[in-house]
mmCIF file with all atom_site columns, C-alpha atoms and ligand atoms in Angstrom:
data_model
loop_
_atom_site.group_PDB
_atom_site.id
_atom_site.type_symbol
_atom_site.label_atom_id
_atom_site.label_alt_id
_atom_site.label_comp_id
_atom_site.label_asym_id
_atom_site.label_entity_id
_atom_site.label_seq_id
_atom_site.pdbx_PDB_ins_code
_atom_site.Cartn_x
_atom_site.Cartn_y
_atom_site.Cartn_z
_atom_site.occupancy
_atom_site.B_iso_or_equiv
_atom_site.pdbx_formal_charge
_atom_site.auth_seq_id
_atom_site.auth_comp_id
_atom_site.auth_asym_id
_atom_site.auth_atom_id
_atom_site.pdbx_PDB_model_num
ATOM   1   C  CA  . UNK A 1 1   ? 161.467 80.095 125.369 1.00 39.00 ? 1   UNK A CA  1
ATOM   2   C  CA  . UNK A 1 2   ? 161.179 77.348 128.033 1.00 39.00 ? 2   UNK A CA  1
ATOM   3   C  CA  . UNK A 1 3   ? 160.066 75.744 130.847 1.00 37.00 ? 3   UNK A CA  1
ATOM   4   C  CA  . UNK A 1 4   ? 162.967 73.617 131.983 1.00 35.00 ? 4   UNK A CA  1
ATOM   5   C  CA  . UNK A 1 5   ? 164.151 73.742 135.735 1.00 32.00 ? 5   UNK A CA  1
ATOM   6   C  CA  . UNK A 1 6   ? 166.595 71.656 137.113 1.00 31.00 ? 6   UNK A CA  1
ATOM   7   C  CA  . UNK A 1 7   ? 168.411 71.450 140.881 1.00 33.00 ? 7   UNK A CA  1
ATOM   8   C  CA  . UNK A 1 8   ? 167.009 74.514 142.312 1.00 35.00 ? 8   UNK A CA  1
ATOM   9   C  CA  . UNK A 1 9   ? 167.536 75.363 146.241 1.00 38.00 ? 9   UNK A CA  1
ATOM   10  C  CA  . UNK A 1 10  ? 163.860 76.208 147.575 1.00 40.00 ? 10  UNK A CA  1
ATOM   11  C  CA  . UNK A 1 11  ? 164.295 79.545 148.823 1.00 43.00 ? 11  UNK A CA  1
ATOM   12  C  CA  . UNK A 1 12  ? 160.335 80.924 150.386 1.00 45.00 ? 12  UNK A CA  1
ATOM   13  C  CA  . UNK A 1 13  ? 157.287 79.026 150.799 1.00 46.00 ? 13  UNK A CA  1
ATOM   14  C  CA  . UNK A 1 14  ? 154.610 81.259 150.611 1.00 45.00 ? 14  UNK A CA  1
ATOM   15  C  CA  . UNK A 1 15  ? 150.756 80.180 151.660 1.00 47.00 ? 15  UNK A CA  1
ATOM   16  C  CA  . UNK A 1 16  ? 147.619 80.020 150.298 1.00 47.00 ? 16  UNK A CA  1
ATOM   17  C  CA  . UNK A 1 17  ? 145.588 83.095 151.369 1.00 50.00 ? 17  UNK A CA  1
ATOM   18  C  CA  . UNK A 1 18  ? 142.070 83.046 151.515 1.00 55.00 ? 18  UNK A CA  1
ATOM   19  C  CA  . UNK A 1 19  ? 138.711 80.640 152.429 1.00 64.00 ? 19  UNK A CA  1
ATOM   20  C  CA  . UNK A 1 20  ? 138.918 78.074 154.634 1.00 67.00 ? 20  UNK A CA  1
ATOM   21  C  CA  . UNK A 1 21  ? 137.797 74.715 153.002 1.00 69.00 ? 21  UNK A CA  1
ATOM   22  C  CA  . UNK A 1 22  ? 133.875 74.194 154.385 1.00 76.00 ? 22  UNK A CA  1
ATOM   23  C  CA  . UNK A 1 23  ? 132.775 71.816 156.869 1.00 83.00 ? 23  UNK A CA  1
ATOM   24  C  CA  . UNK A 1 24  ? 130.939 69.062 155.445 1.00 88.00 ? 24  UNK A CA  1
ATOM   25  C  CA  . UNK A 1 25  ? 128.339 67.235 157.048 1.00 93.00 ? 25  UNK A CA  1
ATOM   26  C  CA  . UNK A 1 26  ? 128.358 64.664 155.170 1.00 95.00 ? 26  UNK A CA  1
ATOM   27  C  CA  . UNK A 1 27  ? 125.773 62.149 156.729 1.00 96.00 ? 27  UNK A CA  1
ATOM   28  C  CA  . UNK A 1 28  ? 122.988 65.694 156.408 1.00 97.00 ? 28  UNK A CA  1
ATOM   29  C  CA  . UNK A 1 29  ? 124.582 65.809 152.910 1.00 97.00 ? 29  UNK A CA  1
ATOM   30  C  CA  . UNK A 1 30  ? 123.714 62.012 152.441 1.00 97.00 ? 30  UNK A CA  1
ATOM   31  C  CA  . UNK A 1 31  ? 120.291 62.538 153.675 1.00 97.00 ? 31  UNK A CA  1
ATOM   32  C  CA  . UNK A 1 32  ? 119.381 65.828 151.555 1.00 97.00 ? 32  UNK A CA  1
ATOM   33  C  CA  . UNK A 1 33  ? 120.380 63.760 148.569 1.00 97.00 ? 33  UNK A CA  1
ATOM   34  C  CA  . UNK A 1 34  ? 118.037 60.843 149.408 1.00 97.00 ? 34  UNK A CA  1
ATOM   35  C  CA  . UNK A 1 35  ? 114.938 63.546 149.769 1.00 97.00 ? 35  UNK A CA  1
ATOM   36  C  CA  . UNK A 1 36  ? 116.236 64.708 146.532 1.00 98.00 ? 36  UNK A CA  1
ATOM   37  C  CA  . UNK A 1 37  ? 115.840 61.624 145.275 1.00 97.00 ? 37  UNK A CA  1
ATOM   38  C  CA  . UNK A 1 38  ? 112.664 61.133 146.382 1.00 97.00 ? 38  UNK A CA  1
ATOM   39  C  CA  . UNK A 1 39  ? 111.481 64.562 144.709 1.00 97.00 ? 39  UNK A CA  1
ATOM   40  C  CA  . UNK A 1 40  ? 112.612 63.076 141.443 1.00 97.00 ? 40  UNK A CA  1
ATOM   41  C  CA  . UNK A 1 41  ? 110.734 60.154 141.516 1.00 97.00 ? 41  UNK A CA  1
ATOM   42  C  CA  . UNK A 1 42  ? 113.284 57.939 142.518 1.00 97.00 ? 42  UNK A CA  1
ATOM   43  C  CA  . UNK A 1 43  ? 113.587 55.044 145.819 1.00 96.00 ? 43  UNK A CA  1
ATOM   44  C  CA  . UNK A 1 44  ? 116.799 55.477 147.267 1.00 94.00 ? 44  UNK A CA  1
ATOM   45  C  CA  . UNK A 1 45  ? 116.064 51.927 148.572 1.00 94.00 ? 45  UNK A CA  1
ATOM   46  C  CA  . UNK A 1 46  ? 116.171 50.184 145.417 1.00 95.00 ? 46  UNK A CA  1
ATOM   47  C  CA  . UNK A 1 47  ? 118.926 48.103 144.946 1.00 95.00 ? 47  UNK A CA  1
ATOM   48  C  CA  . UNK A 1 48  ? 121.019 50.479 142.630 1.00 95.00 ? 48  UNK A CA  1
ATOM   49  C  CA  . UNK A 1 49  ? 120.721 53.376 144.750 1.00 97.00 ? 49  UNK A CA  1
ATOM   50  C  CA  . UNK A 1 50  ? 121.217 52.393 148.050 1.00 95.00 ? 50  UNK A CA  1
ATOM   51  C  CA  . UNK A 1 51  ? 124.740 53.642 148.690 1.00 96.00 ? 51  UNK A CA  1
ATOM   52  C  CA  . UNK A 1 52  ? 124.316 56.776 146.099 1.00 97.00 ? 52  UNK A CA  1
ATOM   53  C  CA  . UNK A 1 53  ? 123.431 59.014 148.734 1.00 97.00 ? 53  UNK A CA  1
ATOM   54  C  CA  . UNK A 1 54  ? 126.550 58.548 150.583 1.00 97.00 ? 54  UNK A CA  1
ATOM   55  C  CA  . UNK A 1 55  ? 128.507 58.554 147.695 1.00 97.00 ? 55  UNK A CA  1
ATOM   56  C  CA  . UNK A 1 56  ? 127.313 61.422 146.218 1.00 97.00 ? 56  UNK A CA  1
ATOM   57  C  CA  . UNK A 1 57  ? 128.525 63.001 149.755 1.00 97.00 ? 57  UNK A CA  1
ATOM   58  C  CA  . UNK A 1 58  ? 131.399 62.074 150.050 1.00 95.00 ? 58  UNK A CA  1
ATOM   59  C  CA  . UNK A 1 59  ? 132.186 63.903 146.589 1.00 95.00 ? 59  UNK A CA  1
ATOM   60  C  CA  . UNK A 1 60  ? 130.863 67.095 147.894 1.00 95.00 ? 60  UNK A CA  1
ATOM   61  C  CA  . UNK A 1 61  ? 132.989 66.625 150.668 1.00 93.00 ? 61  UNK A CA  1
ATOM   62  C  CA  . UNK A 1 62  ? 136.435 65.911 148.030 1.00 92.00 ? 62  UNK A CA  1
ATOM   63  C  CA  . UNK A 1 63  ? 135.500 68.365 145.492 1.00 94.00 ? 63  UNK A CA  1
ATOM   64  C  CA  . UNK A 1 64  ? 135.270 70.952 148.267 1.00 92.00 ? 64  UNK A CA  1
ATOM   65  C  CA  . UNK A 1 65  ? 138.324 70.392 150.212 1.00 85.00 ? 65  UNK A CA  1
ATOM   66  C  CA  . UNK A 1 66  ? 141.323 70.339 147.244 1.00 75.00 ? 66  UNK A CA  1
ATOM   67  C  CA  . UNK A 1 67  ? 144.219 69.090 148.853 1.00 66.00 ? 67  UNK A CA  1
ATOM   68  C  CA  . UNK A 1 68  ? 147.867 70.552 148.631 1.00 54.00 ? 68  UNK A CA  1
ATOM   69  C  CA  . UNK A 1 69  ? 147.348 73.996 147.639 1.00 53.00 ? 69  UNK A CA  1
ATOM   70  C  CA  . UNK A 1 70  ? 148.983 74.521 151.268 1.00 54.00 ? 70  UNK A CA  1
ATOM   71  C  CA  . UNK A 1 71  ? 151.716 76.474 150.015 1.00 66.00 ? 71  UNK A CA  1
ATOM   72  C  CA  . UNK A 1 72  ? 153.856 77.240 146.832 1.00 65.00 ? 72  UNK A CA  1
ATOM   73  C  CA  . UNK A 1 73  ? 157.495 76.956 146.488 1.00 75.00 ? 73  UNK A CA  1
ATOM   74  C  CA  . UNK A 1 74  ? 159.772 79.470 144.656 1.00 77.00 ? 74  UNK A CA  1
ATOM   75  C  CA  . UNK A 1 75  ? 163.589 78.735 143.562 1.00 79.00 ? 75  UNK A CA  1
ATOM   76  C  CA  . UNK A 1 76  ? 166.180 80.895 143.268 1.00 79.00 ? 76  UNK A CA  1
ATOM   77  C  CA  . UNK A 1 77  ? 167.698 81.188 140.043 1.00 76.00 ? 77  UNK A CA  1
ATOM   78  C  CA  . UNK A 1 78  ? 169.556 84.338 139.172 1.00 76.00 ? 78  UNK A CA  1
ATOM   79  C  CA  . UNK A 1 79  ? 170.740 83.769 135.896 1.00 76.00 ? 79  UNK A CA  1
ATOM   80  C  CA  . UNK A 1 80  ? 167.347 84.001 134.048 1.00 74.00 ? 80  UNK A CA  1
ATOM   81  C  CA  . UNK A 1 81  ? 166.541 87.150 131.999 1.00 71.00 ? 81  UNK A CA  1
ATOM   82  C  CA  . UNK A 1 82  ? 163.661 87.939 130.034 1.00 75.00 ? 82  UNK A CA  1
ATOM   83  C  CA  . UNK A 1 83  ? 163.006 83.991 129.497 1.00 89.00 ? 83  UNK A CA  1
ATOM   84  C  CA  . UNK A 1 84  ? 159.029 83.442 129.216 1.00 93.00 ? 84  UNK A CA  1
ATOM   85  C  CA  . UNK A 1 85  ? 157.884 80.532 131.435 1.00 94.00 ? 85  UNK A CA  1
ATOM   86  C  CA  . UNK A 1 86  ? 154.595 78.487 130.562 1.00 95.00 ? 86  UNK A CA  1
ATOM   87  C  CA  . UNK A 1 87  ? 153.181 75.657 132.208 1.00 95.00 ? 87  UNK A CA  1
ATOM   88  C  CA  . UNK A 1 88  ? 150.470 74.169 130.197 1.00 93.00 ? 88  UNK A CA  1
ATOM   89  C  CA  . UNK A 1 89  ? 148.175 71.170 130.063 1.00 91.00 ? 89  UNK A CA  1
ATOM   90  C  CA  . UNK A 1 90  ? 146.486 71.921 133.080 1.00 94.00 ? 90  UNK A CA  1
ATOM   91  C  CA  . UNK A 1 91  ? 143.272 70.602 133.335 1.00 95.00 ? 91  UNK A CA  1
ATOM   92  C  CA  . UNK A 1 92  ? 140.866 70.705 136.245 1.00 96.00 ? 92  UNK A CA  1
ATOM   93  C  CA  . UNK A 1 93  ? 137.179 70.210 136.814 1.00 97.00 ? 93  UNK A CA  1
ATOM   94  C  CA  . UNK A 1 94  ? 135.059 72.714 138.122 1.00 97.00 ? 94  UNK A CA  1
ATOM   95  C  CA  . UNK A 1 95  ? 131.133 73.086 138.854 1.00 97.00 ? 95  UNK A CA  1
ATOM   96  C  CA  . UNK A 1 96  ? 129.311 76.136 136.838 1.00 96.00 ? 96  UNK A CA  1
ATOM   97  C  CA  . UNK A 1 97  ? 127.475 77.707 139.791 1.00 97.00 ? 97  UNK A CA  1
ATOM   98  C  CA  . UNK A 1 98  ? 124.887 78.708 137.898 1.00 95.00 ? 98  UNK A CA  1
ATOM   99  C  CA  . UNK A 1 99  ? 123.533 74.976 137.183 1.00 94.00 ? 99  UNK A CA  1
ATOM   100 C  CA  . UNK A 1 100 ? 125.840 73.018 139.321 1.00 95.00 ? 100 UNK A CA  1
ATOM   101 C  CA  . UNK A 1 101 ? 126.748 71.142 136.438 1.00 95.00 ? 101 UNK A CA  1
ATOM   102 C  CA  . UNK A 1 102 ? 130.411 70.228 135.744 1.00 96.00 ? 102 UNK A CA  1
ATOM   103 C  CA  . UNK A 1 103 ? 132.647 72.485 133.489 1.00 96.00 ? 103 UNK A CA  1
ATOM   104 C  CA  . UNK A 1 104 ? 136.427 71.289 132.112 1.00 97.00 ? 104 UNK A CA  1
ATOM   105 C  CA  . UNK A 1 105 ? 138.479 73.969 132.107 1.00 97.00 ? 105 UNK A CA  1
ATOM   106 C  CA  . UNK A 1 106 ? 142.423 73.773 130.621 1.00 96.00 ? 106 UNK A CA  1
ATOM   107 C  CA  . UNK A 1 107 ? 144.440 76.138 131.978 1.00 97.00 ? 107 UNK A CA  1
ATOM   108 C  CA  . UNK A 1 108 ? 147.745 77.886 130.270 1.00 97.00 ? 108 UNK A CA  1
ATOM   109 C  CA  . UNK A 1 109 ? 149.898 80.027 132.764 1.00 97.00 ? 109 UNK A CA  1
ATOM   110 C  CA  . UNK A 1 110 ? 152.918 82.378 131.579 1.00 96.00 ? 110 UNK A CA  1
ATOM   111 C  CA  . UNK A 1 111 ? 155.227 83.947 133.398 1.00 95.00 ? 111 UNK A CA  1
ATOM   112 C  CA  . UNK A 1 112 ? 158.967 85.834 133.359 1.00 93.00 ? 112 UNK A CA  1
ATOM   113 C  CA  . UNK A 1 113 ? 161.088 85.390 136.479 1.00 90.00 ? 113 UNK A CA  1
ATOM   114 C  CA  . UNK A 1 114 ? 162.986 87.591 138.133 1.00 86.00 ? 114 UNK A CA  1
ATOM   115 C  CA  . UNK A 1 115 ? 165.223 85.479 140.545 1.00 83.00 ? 115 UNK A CA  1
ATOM   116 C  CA  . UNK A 1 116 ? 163.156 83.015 141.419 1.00 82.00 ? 116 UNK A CA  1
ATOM   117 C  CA  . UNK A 1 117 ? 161.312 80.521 139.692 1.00 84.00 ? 117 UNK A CA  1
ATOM   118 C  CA  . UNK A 1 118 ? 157.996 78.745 140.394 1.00 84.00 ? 118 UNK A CA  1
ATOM   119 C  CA  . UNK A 1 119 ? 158.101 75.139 141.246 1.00 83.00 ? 119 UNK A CA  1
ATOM   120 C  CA  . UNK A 1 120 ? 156.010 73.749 138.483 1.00 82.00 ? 120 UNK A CA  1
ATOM   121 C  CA  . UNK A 1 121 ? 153.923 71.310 140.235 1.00 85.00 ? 121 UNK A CA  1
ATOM   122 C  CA  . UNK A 1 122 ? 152.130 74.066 142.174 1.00 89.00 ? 122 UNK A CA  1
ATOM   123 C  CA  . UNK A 1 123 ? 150.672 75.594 139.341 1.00 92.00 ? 123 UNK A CA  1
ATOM   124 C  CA  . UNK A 1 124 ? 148.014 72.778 138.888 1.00 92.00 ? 124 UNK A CA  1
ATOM   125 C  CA  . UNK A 1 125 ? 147.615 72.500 142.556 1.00 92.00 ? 125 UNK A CA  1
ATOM   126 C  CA  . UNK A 1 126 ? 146.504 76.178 142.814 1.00 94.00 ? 126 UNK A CA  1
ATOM   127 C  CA  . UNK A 1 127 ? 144.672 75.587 139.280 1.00 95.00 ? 127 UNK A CA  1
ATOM   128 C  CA  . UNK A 1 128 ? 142.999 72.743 141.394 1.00 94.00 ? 128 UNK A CA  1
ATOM   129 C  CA  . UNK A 1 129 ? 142.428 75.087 144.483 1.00 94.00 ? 129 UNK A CA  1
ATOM   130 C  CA  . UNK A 1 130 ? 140.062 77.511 142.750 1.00 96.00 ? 130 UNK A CA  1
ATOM   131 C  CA  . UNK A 1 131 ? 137.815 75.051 140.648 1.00 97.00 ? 131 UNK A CA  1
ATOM   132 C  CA  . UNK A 1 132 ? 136.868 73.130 143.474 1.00 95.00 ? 132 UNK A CA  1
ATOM   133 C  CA  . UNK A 1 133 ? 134.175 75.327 144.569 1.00 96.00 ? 133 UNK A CA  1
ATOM   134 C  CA  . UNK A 1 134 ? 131.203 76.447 142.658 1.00 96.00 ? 134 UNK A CA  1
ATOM   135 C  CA  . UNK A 1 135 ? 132.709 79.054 140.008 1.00 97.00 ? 135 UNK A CA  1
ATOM   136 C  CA  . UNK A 1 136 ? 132.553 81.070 136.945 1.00 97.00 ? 136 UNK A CA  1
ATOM   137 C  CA  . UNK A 1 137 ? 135.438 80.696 134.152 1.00 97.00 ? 137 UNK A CA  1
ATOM   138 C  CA  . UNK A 1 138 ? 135.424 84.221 134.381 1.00 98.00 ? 138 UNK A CA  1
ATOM   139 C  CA  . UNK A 1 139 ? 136.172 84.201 137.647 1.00 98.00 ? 139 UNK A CA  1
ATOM   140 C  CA  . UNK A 1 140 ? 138.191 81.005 138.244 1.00 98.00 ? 140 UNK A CA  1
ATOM   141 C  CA  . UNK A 1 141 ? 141.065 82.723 135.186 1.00 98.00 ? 141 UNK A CA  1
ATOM   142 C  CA  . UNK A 1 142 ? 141.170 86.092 137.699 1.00 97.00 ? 142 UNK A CA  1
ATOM   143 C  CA  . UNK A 1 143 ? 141.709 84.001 141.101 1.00 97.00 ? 143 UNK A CA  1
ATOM   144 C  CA  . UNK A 1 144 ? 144.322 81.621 139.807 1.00 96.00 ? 144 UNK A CA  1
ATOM   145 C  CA  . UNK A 1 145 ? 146.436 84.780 138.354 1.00 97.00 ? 145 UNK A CA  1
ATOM   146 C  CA  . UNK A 1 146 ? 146.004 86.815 141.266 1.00 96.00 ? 146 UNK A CA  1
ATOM   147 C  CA  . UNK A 1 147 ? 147.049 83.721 143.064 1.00 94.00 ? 147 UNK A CA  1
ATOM   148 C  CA  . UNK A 1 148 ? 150.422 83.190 140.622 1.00 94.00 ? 148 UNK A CA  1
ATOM   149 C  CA  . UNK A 1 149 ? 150.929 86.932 141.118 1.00 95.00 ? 149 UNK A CA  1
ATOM   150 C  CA  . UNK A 1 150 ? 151.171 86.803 144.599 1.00 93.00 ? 150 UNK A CA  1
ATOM   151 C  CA  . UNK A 1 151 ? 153.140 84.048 144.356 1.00 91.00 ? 151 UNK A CA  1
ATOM   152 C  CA  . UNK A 1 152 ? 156.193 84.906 142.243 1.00 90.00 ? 152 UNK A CA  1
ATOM   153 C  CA  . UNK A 1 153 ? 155.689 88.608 143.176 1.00 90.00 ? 153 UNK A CA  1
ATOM   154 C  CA  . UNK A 1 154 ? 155.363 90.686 140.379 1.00 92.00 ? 154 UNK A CA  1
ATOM   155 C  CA  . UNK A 1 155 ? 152.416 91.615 137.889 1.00 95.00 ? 155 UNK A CA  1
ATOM   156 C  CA  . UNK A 1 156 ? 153.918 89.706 134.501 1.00 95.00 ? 156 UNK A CA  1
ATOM   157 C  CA  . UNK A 1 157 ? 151.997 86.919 134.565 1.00 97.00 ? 157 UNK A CA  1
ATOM   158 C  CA  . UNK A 1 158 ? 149.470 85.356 131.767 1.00 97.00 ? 158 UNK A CA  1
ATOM   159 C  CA  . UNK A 1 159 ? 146.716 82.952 132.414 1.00 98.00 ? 159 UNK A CA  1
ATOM   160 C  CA  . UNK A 1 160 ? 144.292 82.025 129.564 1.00 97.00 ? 160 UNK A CA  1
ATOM   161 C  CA  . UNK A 1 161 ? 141.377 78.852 130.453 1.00 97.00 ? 161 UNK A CA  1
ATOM   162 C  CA  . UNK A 1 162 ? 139.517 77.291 127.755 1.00 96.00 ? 162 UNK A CA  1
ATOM   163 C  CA  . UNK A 1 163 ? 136.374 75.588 129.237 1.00 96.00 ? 163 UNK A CA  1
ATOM   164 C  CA  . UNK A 1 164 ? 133.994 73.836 128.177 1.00 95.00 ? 164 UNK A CA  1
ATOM   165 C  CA  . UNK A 1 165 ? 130.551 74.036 129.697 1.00 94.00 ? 165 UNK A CA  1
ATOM   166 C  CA  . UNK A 1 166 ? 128.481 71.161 130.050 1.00 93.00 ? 166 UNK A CA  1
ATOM   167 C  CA  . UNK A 1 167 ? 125.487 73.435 131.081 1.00 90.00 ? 167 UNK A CA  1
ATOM   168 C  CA  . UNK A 1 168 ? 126.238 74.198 127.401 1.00 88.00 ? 168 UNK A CA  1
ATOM   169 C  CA  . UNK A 1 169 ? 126.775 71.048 125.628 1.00 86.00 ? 169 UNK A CA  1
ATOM   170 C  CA  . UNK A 1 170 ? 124.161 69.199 127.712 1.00 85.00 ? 170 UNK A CA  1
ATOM   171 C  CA  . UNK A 1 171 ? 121.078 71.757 128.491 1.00 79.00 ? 171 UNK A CA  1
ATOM   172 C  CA  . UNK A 1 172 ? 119.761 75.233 126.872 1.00 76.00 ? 172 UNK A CA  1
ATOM   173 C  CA  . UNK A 1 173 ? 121.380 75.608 123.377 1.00 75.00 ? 173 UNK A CA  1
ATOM   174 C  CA  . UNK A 1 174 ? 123.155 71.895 123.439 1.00 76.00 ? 174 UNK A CA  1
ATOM   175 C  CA  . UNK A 1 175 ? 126.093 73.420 121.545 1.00 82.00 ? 175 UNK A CA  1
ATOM   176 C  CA  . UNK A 1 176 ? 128.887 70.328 122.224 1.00 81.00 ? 176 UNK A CA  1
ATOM   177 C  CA  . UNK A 1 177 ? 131.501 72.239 120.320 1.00 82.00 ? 177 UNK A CA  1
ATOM   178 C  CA  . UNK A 1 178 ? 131.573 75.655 122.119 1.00 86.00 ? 178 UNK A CA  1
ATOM   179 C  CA  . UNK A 1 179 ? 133.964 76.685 124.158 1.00 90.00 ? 179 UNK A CA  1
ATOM   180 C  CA  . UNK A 1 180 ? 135.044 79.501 126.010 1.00 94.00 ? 180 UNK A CA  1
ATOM   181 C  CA  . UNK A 1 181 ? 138.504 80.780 126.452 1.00 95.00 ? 181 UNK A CA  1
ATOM   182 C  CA  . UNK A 1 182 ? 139.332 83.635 128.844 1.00 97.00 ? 182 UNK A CA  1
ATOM   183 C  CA  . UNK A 1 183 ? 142.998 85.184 128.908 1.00 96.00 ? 183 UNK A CA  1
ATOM   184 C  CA  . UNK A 1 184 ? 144.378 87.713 131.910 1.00 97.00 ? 184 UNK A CA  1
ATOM   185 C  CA  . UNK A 1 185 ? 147.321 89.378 130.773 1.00 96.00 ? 185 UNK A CA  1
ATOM   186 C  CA  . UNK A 1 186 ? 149.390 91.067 133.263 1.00 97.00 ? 186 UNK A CA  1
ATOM   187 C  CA  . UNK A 1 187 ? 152.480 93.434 133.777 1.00 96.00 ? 187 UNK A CA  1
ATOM   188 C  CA  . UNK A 1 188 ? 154.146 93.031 130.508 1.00 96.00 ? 188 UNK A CA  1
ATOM   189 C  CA  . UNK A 1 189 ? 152.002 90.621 128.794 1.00 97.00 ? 189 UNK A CA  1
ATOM   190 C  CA  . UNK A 1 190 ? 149.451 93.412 128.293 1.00 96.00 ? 190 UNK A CA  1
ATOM   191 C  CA  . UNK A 1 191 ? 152.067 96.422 127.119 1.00 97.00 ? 191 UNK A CA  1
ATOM   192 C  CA  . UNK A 1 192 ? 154.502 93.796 124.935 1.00 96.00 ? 192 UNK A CA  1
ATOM   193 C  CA  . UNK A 1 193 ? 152.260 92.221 122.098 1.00 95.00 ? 193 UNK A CA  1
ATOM   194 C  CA  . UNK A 1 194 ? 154.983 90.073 120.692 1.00 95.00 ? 194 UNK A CA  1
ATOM   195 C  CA  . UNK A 1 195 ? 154.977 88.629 125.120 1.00 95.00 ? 195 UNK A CA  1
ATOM   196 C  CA  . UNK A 1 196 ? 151.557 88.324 124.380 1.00 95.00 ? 196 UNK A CA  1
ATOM   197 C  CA  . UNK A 1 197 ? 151.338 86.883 121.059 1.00 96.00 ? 197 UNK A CA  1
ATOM   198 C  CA  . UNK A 1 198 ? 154.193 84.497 121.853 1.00 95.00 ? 198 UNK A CA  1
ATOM   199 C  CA  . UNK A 1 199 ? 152.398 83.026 125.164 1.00 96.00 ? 199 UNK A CA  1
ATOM   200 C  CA  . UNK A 1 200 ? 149.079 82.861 122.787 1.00 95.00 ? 200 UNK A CA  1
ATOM   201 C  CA  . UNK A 1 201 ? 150.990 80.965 120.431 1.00 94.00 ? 201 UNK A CA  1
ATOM   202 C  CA  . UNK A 1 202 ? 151.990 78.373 122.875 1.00 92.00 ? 202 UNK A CA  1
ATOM   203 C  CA  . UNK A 1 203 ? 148.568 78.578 124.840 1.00 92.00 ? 203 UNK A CA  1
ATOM   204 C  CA  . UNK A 1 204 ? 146.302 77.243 122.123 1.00 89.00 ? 204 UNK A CA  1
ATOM   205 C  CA  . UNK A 1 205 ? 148.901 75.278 121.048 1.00 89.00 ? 205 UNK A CA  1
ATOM   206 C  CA  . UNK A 1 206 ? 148.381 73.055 123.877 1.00 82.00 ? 206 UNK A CA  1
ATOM   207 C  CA  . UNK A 1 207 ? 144.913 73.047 123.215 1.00 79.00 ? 207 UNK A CA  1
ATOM   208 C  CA  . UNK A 1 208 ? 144.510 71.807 120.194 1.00 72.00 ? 208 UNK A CA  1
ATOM   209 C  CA  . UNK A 1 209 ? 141.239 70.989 118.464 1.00 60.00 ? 209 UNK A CA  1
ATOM   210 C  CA  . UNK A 1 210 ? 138.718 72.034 118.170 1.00 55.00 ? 210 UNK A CA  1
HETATM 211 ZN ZN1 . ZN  B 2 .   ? 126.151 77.023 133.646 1.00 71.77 ? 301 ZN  B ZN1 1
#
């Protein structure tokens, strides 16, 4: 089991499918946040607050628009058999869309080539891709290994996310230790249990505690 890859030839290029990154206003976005403030009590012309609005528009506008998921590069490399790939420590910020409050969510992808290898950078670009928007974990762990599946063209691919939700830890039932871990085994990581245990293994290995 590994993940090193050295002096690899990029052989196809294949782009991100899928939603156009939204148009941003951001001076309307600026101005709905200084009503908001407003509605909360606030003065968005006190001295502390003054440039908040734009700020906090401007971050819409980043968080929205993740750059470099343009495309993802695959390597050939023919001499690879039945050697499990995972990239781990892959963590990414996302907003829950049911509170619009942030969620962290570490993300574990497994895979077994078959010619070609990934390039490994673009796994946390298109982990990046899909939790800049509002999301779901649930969601988020089916889009980035539909996305990987696509991408190196065949179903055996693994992604497990362990997230933790600040709608959790900081609202409702304030539980600061839970966390939620979601796992999409495909191909042969959902017929070969020892695949799956072994990519399992290694997952929550890079998790750690709790
Ligand atoms: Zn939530």
């Amino acid at each position: 089991m590994t993940s090193t890859v050295t002096a690899l030839a990029p052989s196809t290029a294949v782009p991100t499918p899928g939603r156009p990154a939204p148009h941003i206003d951001t001076g309307k976005v600026a101005d709905l946040i200084g009503r908001l403030l407003i509605e909360l009590g606030e003065d968005p012309t006190r001295e502390g607050l003054t440039g908040t609005p734009d700020r906090v528009a401007a971050w819409w506008s980043d968080f929205l628009s993740p750059a470099g998921a343009a495309s993802a590069t695959c390597f050939s490399e023919s001499r690879l058999s039945d050697q499990l790939v995972v990239v781990g420590g892959l963590s990414v910020w996302s907003l829950c869309e049911h509170h619009m409050i942030p969620m962290n969510l570490q993300v574990t992808a497994g895979y077994l080539p078959e010619g070609e290898v990934m390039g490994l950078s673009k796994f946390g670009r298109i982990a990046q891709h899909f939790a800049g928007r509002l999301q779901v974990q649930e969601r988020f762990t089916r889009q980035v290994a539909e996305r990987l599946t696509d991408v190196i063209g065949h179903e055996d691919v693994a992604v497990a996310v362990r997230g933790l939700h600040l709608c959790m830890s900081m609202r409702g039932v304030r539980m600061e230790e839970a966390r939620t871990t979601t796992v999409h085994a495909g191909g042969r990581f959902s017929t070969d249990s020892i695949l799956s245990q072994q990519f399992l293994t290694v997952a929550t290995a890079q998790w750690g505690a709790p």
